[in-house]
Structure formats: structure tokens, C-alpha cells
Coordinates of C-alpha atoms in Angstrom, one line a residue:
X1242 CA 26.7 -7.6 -8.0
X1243 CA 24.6 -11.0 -7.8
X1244 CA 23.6 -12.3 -10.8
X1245 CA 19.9 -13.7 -10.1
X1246 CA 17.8 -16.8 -12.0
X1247 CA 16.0 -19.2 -11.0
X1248 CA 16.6 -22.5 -10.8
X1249 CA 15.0 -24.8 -13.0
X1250 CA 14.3 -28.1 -10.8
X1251 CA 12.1 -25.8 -8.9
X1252 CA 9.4 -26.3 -11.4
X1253 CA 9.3 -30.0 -10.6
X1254 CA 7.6 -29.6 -7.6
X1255 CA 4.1 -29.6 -7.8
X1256 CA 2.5 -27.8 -4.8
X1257 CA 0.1 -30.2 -2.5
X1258 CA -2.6 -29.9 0.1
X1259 CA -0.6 -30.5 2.6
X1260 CA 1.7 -27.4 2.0
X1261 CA -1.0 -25.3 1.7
X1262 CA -2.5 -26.1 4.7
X1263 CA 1.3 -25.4 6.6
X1264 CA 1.0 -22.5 4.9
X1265 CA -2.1 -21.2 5.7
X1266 CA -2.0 -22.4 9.1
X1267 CA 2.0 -20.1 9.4
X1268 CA -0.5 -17.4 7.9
X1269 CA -3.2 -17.4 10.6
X1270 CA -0.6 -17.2 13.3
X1271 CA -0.4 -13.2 12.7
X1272 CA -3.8 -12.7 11.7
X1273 CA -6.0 -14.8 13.7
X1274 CA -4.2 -14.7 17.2
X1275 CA -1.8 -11.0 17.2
X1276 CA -4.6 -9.4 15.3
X1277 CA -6.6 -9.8 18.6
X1278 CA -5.2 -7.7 20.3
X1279 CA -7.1 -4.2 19.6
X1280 CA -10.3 -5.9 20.2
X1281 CA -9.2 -7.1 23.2
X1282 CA -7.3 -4.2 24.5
X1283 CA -9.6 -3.4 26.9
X1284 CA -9.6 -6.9 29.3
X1285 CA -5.8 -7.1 29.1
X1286 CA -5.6 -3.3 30.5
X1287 CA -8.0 -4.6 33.1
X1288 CA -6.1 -7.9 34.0
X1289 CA -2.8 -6.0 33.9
X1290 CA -3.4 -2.7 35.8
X1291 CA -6.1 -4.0 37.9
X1292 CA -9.5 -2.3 38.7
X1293 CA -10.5 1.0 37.3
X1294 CA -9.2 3.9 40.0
X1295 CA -11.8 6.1 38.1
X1296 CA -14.9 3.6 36.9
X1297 CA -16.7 6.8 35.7
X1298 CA -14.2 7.7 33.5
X1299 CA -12.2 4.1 33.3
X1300 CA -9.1 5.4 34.1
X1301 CA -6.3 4.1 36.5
X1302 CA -4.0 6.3 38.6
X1303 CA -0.8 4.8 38.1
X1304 CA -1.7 2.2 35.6
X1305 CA 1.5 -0.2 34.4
X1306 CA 0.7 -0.1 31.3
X1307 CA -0.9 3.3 29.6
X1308 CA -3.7 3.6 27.4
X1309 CA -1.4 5.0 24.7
X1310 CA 1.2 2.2 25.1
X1311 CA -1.9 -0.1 24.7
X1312 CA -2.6 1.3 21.6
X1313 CA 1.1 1.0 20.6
X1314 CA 1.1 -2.3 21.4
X1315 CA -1.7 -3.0 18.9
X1316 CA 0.2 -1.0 16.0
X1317 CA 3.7 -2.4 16.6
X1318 CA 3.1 -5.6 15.2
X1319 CA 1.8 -4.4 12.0
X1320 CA 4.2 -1.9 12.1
X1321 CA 7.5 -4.5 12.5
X1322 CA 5.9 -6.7 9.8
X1323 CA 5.7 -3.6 7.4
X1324 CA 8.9 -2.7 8.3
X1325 CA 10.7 -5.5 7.9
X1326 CA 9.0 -7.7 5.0
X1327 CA 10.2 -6.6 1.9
X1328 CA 13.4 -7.3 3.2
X1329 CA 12.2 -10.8 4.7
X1330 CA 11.1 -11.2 1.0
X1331 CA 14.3 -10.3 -0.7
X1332 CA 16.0 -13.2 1.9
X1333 CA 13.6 -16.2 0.9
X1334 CA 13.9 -15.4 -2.5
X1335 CA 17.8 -15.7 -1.6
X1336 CA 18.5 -18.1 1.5
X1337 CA 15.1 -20.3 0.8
X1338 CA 11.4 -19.4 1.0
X1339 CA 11.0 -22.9 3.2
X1340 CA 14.0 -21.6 5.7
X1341 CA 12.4 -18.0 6.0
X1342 CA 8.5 -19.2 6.5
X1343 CA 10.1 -22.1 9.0
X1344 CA 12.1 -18.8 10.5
X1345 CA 8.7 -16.8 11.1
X1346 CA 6.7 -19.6 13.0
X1347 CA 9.6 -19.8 15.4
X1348 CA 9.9 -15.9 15.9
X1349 CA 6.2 -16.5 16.2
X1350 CA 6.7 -19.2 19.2
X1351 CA 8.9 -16.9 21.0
X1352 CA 6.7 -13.8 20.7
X1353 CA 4.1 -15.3 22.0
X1354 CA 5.9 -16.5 24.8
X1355 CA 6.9 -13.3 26.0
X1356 CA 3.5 -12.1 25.7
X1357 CA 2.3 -15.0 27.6
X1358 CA 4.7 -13.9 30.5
X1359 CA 3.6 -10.0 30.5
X1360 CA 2.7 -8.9 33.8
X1361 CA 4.6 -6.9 36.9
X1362 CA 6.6 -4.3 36.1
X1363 CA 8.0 -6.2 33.2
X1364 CA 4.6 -6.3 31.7
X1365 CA 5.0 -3.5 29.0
X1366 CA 8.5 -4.3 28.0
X1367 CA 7.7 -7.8 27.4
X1368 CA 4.2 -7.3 25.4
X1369 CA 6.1 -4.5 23.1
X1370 CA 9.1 -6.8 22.7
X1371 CA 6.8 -9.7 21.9
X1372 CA 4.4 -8.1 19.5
X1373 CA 7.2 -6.5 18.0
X1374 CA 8.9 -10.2 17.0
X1375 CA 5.5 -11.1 16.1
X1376 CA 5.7 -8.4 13.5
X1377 CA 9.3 -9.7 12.4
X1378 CA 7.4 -13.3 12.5
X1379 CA 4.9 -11.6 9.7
X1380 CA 7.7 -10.5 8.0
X1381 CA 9.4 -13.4 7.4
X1382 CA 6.2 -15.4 6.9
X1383 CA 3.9 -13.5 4.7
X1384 CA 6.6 -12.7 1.2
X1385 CA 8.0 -16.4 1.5
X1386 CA 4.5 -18.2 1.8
X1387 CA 3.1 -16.1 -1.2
X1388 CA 6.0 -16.9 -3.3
X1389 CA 5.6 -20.3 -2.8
X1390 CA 2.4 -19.8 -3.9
X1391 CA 3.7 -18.1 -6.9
X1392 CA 6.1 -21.1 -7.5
X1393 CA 4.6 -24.1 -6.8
X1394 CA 1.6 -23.7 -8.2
X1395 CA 0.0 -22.4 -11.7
X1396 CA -2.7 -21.3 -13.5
X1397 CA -6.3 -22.3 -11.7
X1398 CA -4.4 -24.0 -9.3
X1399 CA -2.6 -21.3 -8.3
X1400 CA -5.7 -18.7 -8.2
X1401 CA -7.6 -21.6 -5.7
X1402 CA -4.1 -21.5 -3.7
X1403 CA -4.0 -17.6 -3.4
X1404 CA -8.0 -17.8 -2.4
X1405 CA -6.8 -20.3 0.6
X1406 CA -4.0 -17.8 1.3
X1407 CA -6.1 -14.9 1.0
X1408 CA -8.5 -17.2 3.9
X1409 CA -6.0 -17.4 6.2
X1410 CA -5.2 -13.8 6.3
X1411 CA -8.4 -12.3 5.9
X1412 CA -10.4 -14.9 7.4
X1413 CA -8.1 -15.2 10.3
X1414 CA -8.8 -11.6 10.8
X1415 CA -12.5 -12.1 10.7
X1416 CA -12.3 -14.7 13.4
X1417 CA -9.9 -13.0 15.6
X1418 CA -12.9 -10.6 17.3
X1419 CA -15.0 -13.5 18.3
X1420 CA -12.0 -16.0 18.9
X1421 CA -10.6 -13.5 21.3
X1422 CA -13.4 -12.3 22.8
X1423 CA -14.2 -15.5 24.1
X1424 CA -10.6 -16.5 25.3
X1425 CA -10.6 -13.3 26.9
X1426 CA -14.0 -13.5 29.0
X1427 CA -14.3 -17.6 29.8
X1428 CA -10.4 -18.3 30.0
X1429 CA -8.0 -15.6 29.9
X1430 CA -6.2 -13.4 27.4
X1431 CA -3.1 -15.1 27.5
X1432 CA -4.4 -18.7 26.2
X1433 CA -4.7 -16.4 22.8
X1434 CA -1.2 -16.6 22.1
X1435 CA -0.9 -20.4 24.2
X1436 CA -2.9 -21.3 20.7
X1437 CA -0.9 -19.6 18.8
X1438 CA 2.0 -20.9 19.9
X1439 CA 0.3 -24.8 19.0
X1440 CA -0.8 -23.8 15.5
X1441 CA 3.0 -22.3 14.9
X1442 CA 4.0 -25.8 15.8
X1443 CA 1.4 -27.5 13.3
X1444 CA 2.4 -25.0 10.6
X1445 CA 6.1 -26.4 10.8
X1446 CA 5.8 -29.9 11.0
X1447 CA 3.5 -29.5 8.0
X1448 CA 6.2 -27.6 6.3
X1449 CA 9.2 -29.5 7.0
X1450 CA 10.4 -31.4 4.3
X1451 CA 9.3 -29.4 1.3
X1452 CA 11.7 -28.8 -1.4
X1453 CA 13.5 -25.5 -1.0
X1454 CA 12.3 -22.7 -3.5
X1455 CA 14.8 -20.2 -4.0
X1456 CA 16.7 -18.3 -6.9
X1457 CA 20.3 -19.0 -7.9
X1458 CA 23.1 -16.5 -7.5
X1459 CA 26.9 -15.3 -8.1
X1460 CA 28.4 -12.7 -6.2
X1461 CA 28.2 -11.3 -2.6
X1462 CA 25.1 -10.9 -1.2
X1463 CA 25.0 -7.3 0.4
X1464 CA 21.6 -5.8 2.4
X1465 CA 20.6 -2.3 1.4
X1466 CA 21.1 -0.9 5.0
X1467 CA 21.3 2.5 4.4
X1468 CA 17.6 2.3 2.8
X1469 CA 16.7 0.1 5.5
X1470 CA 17.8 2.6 8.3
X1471 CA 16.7 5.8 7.0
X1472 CA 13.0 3.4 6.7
X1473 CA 13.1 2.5 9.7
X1474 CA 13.2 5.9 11.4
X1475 CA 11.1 7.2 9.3
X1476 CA 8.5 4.9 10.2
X1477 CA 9.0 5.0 14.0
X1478 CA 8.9 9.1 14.2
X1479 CA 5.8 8.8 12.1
X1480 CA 4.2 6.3 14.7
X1481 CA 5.2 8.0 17.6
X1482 CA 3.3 11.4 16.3
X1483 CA 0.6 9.0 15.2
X1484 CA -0.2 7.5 18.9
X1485 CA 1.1 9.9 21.2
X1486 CA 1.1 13.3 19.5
X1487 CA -1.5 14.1 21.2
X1488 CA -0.4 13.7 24.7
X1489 CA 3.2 15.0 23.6
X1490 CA 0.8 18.1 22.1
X1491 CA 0.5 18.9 18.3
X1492 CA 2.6 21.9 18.3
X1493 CA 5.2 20.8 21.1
X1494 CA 8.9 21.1 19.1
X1495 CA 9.0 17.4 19.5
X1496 CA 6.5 16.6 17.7
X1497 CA 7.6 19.0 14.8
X1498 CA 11.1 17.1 14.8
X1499 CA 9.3 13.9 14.5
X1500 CA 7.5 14.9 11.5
X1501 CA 10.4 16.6 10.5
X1502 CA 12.1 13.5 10.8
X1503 CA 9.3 11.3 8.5
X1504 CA 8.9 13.5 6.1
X1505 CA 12.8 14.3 5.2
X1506 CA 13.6 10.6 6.1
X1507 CA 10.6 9.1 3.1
X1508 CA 12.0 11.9 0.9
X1509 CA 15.6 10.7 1.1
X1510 CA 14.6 6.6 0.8
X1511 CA 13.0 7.4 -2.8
X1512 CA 16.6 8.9 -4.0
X1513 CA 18.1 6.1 -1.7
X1514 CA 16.6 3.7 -3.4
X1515 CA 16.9 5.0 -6.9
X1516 CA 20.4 5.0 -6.5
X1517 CA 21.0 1.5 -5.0
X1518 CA 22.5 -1.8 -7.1
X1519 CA 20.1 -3.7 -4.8
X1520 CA 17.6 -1.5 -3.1
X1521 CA 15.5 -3.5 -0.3
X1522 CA 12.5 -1.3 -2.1
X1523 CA 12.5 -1.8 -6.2
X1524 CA 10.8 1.4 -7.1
X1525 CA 10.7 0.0 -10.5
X1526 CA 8.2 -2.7 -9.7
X1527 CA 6.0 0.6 -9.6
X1528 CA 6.4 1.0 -13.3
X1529 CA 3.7 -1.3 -13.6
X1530 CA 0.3 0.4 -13.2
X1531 CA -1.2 -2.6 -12.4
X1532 CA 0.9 -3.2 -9.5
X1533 CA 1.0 0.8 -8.0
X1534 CA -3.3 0.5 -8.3
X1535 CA -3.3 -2.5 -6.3
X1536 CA -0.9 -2.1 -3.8
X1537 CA -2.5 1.2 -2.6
X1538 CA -5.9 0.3 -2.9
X1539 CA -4.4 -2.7 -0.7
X1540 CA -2.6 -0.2 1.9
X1541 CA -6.0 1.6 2.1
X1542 CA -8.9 -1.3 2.5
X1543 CA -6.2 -3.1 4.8
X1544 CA -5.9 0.3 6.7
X1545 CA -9.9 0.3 7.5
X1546 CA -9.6 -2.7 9.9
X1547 CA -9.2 0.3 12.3
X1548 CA -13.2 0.6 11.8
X1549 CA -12.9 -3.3 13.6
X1550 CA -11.6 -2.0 16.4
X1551 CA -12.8 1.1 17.4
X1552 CA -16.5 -0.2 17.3
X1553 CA -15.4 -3.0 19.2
X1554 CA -13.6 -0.8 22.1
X1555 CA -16.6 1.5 21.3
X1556 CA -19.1 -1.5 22.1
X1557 CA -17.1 -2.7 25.2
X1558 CA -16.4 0.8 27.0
X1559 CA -19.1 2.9 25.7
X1560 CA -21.6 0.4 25.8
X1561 CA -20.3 -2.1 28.2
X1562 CA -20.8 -4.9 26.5
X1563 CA -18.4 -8.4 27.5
X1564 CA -15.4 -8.8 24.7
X1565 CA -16.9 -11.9 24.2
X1566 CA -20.6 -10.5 23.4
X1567 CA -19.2 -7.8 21.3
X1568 CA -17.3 -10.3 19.4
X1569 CA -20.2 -12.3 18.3
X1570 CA -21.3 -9.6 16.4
X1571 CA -18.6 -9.8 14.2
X1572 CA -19.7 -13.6 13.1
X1573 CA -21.2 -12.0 9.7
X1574 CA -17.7 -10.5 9.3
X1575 CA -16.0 -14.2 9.5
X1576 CA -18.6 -15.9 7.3
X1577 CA -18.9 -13.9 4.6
X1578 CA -15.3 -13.5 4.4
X1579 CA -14.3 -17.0 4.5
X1580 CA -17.5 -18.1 2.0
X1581 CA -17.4 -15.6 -0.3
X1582 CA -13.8 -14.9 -0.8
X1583 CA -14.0 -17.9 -3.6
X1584 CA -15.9 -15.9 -5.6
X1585 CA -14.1 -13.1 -5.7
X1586 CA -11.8 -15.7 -7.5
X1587 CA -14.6 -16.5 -9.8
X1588 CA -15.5 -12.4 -10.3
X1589 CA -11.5 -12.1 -11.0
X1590 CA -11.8 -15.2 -13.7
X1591 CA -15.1 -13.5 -15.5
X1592 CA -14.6 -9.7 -15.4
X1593 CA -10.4 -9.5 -14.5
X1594 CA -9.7 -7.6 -11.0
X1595 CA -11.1 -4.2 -11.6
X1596 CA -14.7 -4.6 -10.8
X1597 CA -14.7 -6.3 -8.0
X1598 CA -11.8 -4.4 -6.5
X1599 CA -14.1 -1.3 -6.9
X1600 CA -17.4 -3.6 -6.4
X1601 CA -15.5 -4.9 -2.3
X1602 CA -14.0 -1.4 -1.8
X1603 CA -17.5 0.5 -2.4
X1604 CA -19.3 -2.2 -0.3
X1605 CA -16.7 -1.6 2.7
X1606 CA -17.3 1.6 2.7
X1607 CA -21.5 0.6 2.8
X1608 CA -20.2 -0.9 5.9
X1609 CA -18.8 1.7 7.4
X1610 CA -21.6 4.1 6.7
X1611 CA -24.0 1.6 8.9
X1612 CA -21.8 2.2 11.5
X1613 CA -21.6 5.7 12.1
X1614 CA -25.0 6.4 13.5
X1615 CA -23.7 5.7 17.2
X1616 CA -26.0 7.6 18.8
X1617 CA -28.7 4.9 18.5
X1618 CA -29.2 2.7 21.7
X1619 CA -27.3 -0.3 22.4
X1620 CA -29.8 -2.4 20.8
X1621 CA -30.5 -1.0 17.4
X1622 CA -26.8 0.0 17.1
X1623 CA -26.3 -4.1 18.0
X1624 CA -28.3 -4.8 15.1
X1625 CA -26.5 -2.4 12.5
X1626 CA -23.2 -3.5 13.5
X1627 CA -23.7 -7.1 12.7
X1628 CA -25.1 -6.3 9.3
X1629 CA -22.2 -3.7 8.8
X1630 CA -19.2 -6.3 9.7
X1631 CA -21.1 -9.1 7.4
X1632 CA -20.6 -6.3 4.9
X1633 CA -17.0 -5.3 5.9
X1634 CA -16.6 -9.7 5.5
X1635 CA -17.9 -9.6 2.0
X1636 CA -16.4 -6.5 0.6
X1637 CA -13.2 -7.7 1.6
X1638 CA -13.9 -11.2 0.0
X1639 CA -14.5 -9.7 -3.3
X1640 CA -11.5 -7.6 -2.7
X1641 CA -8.7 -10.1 -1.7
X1642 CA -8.1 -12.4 -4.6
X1643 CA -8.1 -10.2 -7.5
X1644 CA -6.2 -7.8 -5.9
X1645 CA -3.4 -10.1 -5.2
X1646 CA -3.4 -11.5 -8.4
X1647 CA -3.7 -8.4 -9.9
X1648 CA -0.3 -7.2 -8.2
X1649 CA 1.9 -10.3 -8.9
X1650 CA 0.6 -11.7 -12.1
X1651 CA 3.0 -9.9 -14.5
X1652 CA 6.3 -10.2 -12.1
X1653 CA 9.3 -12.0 -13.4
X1654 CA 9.9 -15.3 -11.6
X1655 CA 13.1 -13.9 -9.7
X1656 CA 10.9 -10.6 -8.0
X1657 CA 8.5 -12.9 -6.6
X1658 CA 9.6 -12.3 -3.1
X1659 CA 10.6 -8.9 -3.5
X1660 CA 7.2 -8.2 -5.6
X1661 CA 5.1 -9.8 -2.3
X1662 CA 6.9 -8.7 0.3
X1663 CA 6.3 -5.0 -1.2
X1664 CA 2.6 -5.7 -1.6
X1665 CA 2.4 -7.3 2.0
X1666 CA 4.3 -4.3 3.3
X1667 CA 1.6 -2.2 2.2
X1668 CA -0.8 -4.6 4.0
X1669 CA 1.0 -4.5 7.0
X1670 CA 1.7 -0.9 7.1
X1671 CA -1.7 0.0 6.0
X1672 CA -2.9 -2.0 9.0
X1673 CA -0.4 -0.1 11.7
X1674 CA -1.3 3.2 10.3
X1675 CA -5.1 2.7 9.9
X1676 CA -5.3 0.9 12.9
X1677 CA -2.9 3.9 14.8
X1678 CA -4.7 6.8 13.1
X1679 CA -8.5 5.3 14.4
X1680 CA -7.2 4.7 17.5
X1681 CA -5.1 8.0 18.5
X1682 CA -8.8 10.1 16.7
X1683 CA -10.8 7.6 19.4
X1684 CA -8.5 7.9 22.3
X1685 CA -8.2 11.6 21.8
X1686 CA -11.6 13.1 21.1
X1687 CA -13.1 10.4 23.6
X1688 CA -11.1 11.4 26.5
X1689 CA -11.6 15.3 26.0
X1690 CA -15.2 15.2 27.1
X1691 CA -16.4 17.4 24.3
X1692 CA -18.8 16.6 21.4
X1693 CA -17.3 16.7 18.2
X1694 CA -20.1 16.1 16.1
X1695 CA -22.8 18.6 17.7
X1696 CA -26.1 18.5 17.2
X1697 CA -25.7 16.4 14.1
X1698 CA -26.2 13.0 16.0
X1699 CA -28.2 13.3 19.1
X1700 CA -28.0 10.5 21.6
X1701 CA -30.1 8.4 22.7
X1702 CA -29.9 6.7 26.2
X1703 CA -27.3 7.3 28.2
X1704 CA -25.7 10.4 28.0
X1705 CA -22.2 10.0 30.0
X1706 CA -20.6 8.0 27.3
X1707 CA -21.6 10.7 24.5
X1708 CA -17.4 11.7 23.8
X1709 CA -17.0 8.4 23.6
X1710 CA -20.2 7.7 21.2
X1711 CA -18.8 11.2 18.6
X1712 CA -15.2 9.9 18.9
X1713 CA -16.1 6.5 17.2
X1714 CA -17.7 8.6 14.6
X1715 CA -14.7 11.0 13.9
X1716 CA -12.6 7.8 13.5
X1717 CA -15.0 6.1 11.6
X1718 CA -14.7 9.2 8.6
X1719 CA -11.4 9.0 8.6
X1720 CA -11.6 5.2 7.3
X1721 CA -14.3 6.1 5.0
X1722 CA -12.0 8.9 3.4
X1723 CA -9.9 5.7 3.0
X1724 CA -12.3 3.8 1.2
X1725 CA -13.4 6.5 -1.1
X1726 CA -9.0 6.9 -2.1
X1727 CA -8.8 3.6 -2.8
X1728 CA -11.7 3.2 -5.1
X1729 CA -9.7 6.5 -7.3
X1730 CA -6.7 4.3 -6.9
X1731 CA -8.1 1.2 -8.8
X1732 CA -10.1 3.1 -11.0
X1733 CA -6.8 5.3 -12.3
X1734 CA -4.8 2.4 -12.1
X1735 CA -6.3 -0.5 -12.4
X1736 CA -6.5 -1.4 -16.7
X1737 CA -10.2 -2.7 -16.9
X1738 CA -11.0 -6.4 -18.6
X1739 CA -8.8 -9.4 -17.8
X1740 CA -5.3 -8.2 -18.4
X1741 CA -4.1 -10.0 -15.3
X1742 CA -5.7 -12.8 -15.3
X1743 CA -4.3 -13.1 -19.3
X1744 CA -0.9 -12.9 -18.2
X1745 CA -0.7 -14.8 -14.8
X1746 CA -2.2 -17.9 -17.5

């Protein structure tokens, strides 16, 4: 068995500006530019299958790429990254976290590409095969930027570092509404990942040259790939039920086996795992309470960017607004999350990362109360959506840092990767579940033509979009449930004062 420590003229690197920047930049590759895709869902359906056959009802008749497999597309690349980054982690802490994050923006480069290319007959195949590389371009990027975070820098330094991280992800994600609403109405769809594919560029050059950071080890290095498998399949069966269970039908016997299949196939990773010399999942990082609160309440809040996205499909086809108008409204979102996420550092410095884990949490779920009344017209809803997303924006800016530093403080030096890439997983996955669940409650109810909610919201206006208007809101529950889990997460979990901040010192 490898025998891990780290090396010691890895300390002597002192991490710069210009890393960072490289960094953040490889960061905002999946974040800013493939996190546009649900919010722009709607005009690449329309470029790629053409005008509506049904306008009424916005449907095609023989469409070459499917509602559902729209919605797939979105999850996929979340669902990759989650997939696949803990082990990306356990690499870069082995092979070089400079090789892996160099690895990422070029499996970034060529997932774009094929995105780029999508249209035909060969349109679906290629925008599923590129999203899923951008996913395995996450995955190697998100666990070997962190720990190189982690390594090269310390103390306040590192905190400010994690806050500029925490920018590029978050941040990116605040931007990606408005950035890609824009591309999509006064350019096209595809110059999205045309940008992405110059800022992947950037991030390398900006890289290249920076002293590897890796651990030292003896032995054969050997993958865990039974745990790996049985992951895998468990987390494909679980999507497929996710998006298409309900036009394969609830209680059709494939969908049974599916769930069959995820449920048995999680049960038998935790004794997988257990059992493994070198498990790609170290259940024993969850020994630390610390670490467990954190990385749900992570999987959770990250889970409720599927409040992002149905409001802005909501906006778009229920209310027929431009992608590009609809976007704007998310500016608050952006903003606050880019200038307040600073002092969430500050709030993690003064009262350690409990409070204002629970203070962002409670004020994203503010947000999503504000948007549920969506039977208001187009105007006053307008109005309550940009002061919910500047709210969604600042929750999350309280949240990021000290939740972050709250999961890796205490990790030994040679579980840095492995330590991230777990807490990024949950990230990821978080985001492909939330994001699939919102979406499959929003495609479902919207397209039966009933009204889910009754009498309890009565609309006001127009009155053909009203499944549309009660599906938002049945999604919209489901991310507040969410939000409400997570708070009992940190709060159980979570040690109160500034036990983390202590030890990361």
C-alpha cells in the first residue's frame, strides 16, 4: 500500500496573484459558462429544433432534441463533475494538483467544442458528450485548485484566497443568467462556450509554470474501481428516474429496477468503501462533525440553484420574457454575491462558521419565499424576483467562505485533495440533483395542464400559462424543504464559536 507525506519543499512556495487569478479564472470555466445552460435551455431548444409545431403549448412534433434530454443536458455536467471529483482529487494529490487543474481546462476546451458543433442529427449526442467532459473538466479542476489553495497559502492569506475561489464559483454562477441571456438573444448560444473556450486558454497560460504541489509516495498506485463502478451506476439509475421517471411512469417495472438499482448500489459503496485500503470515498473524513455539517449543508444550498432556473424558464415560457431580459433580473444575485462574499470571511473571522452558515441558509430560503407567489402579473412578480435573487446572492455570500473553511480546516496536509474533492462532490452533486429534481417537478406538473396548487394562488392575468405558473411553485417547495434541512444540518453539526477558524490558524 502507498505510503503518503508530503513533501517538504512544497512549503516554499508562496502562492501569488497571479496563480490565483489562473485559478479562479480554470474555476469560472464550469460555473460561469456550462452553468448557463438551464437558463438558457429554452433558446437552444428553439435554435436547435426550430419553430414551435404547437406555439400554444410550445411543443415540437418531432423535435431533435427532447424537452427531457434538455433537461438532462443541464444535470449531466454537474452530475460528471460529482461523479468523478473525488477521484480527480485523490489524482492531484498523487500525479500533481498543477497537471490535474492544467488537465481540466483542456477537457474544458474540448467540451466546449463539441458543444459549439451541436446541431443536425448529431446535435444531442454531441451536447451530452460535451457537457458530460465539462463535468469531468470540473472534476479535475475544482479538488486540485482548492488544494492549492490549501497549500500555498496560510492563515489570512489563505481565507482572502478561498473568498476569491469561492467568487469564481459562486460569483460565476451569479453571472451566468445575465451573461447568457445576452449571448443568447444579441449573438447566439454557442459564442457562450466560444468564451469559454478563451478564458480556458487564459487560465493555463496563467498556470503554467507553477511549482507542482503534490504528496510523496512508495508503492503501487491502485484506483478503487470497484467503488467507483458501483458509484457510478448508482448515480446514473438515480438520474434517469430523476428526469425521465415521469415519462417512463412512476410505477412502470423500469423505473422500480432503477431505484432498485440506486438504492442497493449506495448501500453496497458504504461497505465498499469501509473495506477498501484506498477507498476513492474516505468515509472516515466523516468522523469529523465539522466536516459531515458542512458538506451537507453544502449539498443542500448548492442543490437550490434549481430555484435559478425554474424561475428563469418560468419567466421566459410562462411569461415570455427575452433570456436576455429575464437575466437582468438576476443582476442583484451577481452583485451581492461577488460584494458581499468578503464578509462572510470577515463573519467567519468574528463569530467562526456557524452563524453565518445558518444566518445565508435562512436568508436563501427568504429568497425563495419571495418567489413563490407566481400568480402575481408579470410586473409585480418582475419586481419580487429581483429582490429575491439579490437575496439568493447574499445568502450565499455569507454562506460560501465559512463553509469551506469550516470543512477543510482540520484536514491533515496529505487528505487535502481527497478532503475537497469530497466536499466539491457534494457541490456538484447537490447541483445535478437539485437542479434535476426542480426541473423534472416543473416539466411534469407544467405539462399536465392541471392546477396543483388550487385555489390557494389565484392568478392574475393570463390564465393559459396557469400549470405552468403552480408548477414553478411546487418546485420551488421542494428547494425550500432544502433550505430548511440544511439549517438542522449546521445546527446539529456545526460546533458553535471559532473552532475552525482556531485550527485552520
Amino acid at each position: 500500500m502507498a505510503s503518503i507525506a508530503p513533501l517538504p519543499a512544497q512549503t516554499r512556495f508562496q502562492g501569488n496573484d497571479k496563480l490565483l487569478l489562473g485559478i479562479v479564472l480554470g474555476v469560472i470555466t464550469f460555473w460561469l459558462f456550462a452553468g448557463t445552460m438551464g437558463t438558457v435551455a429554452p433558446n437552444i431548444l428553439l435554435d436547435v429544433n426550430g419553430a414551435y409545431a404547437d406555439p400554444v403549448k410550445k411543443t415540437w412534433a418531432n423535435p431533435l432534441v427532447a424537452v427531457d434530454a434538455m433537461n438532462l443536458a443541464v444535470s449531466i455536467t454537474a452530475l460528471f463533475s460529482g461523479m468523478f471529483i473525488v477521484v480527480a482529487g485523490g489524482l492531484a494529490d498523487r500525479i500533481g494538483r498543477v497537471k490535474i487543474a492544467l488537465t481540466g481546462n483542456g477537457l474544458g476546451i474540448l467540451g466546449s467544442l463539441l458543444i459549439v458543433f451541436a446541431t443536425g442529427p448529431v446535435a444531442l449526442p454531441l451536447m451530452l458528450g460535451g457537457r458530460a467532459i465539462q463535468g469531468l473538466s470540473a472534476a479535475c479542476i475544482m479538488p486540485a485548485t482548492m488544494a492549492l489553495v490549501k497549500t500555498y497559502w496560510d492563515g489570512p492569506g489563505r481565507q482572502r484566497a478561498v473568498s476569491m475561489w469561492s467568487i469564481g464559483s459562486w460569483g460565476g454562477s451569479g453571472l451566468a443568467a445575465i451573461f447568457g441571456g445576452y449571448m443568447s438573444t444579441l449573438v447566439n448560444w454557442r459564442w457562450i462556450f466560444v468564451a469559454s473556450i478563451v478564458i480556458s486558454v487564459i487560465s493555463i497560460l496563467l498556470m503554467w509554470g507553477t511549482p507542482e504541489s503534490k504528496v510523496a509516495q512508495t508503492g503501487r498506485f491502485t484506483l478503487d474501481v470497484p467503488g467507483i463502478g458501483v458509484f457510478m451506476v448508482s448515480m446514473l439509475a438515480l438520474m434517469i428516474v430523476l428526469i425521465f421517471g415521469s415519462k417512463i411512469g412512476w410505477g412502470s417495472p423500469i423505473t422500480i429496477v432503477l431505484v432498485i438499482v440506486a438504492v442497493v448500489g449506495l448501500y453496497t459503496l458504504v461497505r465498499i468503501e469501509r473495506r477498501a485500503n484506498k477507498p476513492f470515498i474516505d468515509f472516515a473524513l466523516f468522523r469529523n462533525r465539522t466536516f459531515t455539517g458542512a458538506t451537507i449543508s453544502n449539498f443542500l444550498l448548492n442543490g437550490t440553484i434549481g430555484l435559478l432556473i425554474v424561475t428563469q424558464q418560468l419567466l421566459q415560457i410562462g411569461g415570455g420574457m427575452k433570456a436576455s431580459d429575464a437575466g437582468l433580473l438576476t443582476i442583484g444575485y451577481a452583485v451581492a454575491i461577488i460584494a458581499f462574499i468578503r464578509l462572510g470571511e470577515k463573519l467567519l473571522q468574528r463569530f467562526g462558521p456557524r452563524q453565518p452558515m445558518i444566518w445565508g441558509s435562512a436568508i436563501v430560503g427568504v429568497a425563495t419565499l419571495l418567489l413563490m407567489p407566481t400568480n402575481l402579473l408579470l410586473t409585480e412578480y418582475r419586481w419580487l424576483a429581483v429582490a429575491a435573487y439579490a437575496l439568493f446572492g447574499l445568502g450565499l455570500a455569507f454562506y460560501a467562505t465559512p463553509s469551506t473553511d469550516a470543512a477543510l480546516a482540520n484536514l491533515p496536509a496529505d487528505q487535502a485533495g481527497a478532503g475537497a474533492g469530497i466536499y466539491k462532490m457534494a457541490s456538484s452533486l447537490g447541483s445535478a440533483i437539485g437542479a434535476a429534481i426542480s426541473l423534472a417537478l416543473f416539466t411534469a406538473f407544467s405539462s399536465s395542464g392541471a392546477q396543483f396548487v388550487g385555489d390557494v394562488l389565484i392568478n392574475q392575468g393570463r390564465t393559459d400559462n396557469t400549470a405552468i405558473r403552480q408548477a414553478a411553485v411546487v418546485a420551488l417547495v421542494f428547494n425550500l424543504v432544502m433550505v430548511i434541512i440544511a439549517i438542522v444540518s449546521i445546527v446539529v453539526a456545526v460546533p458553535k464559536g471559532k473552532e475552525s477558524v482556531e485550527a485552520a490558524k
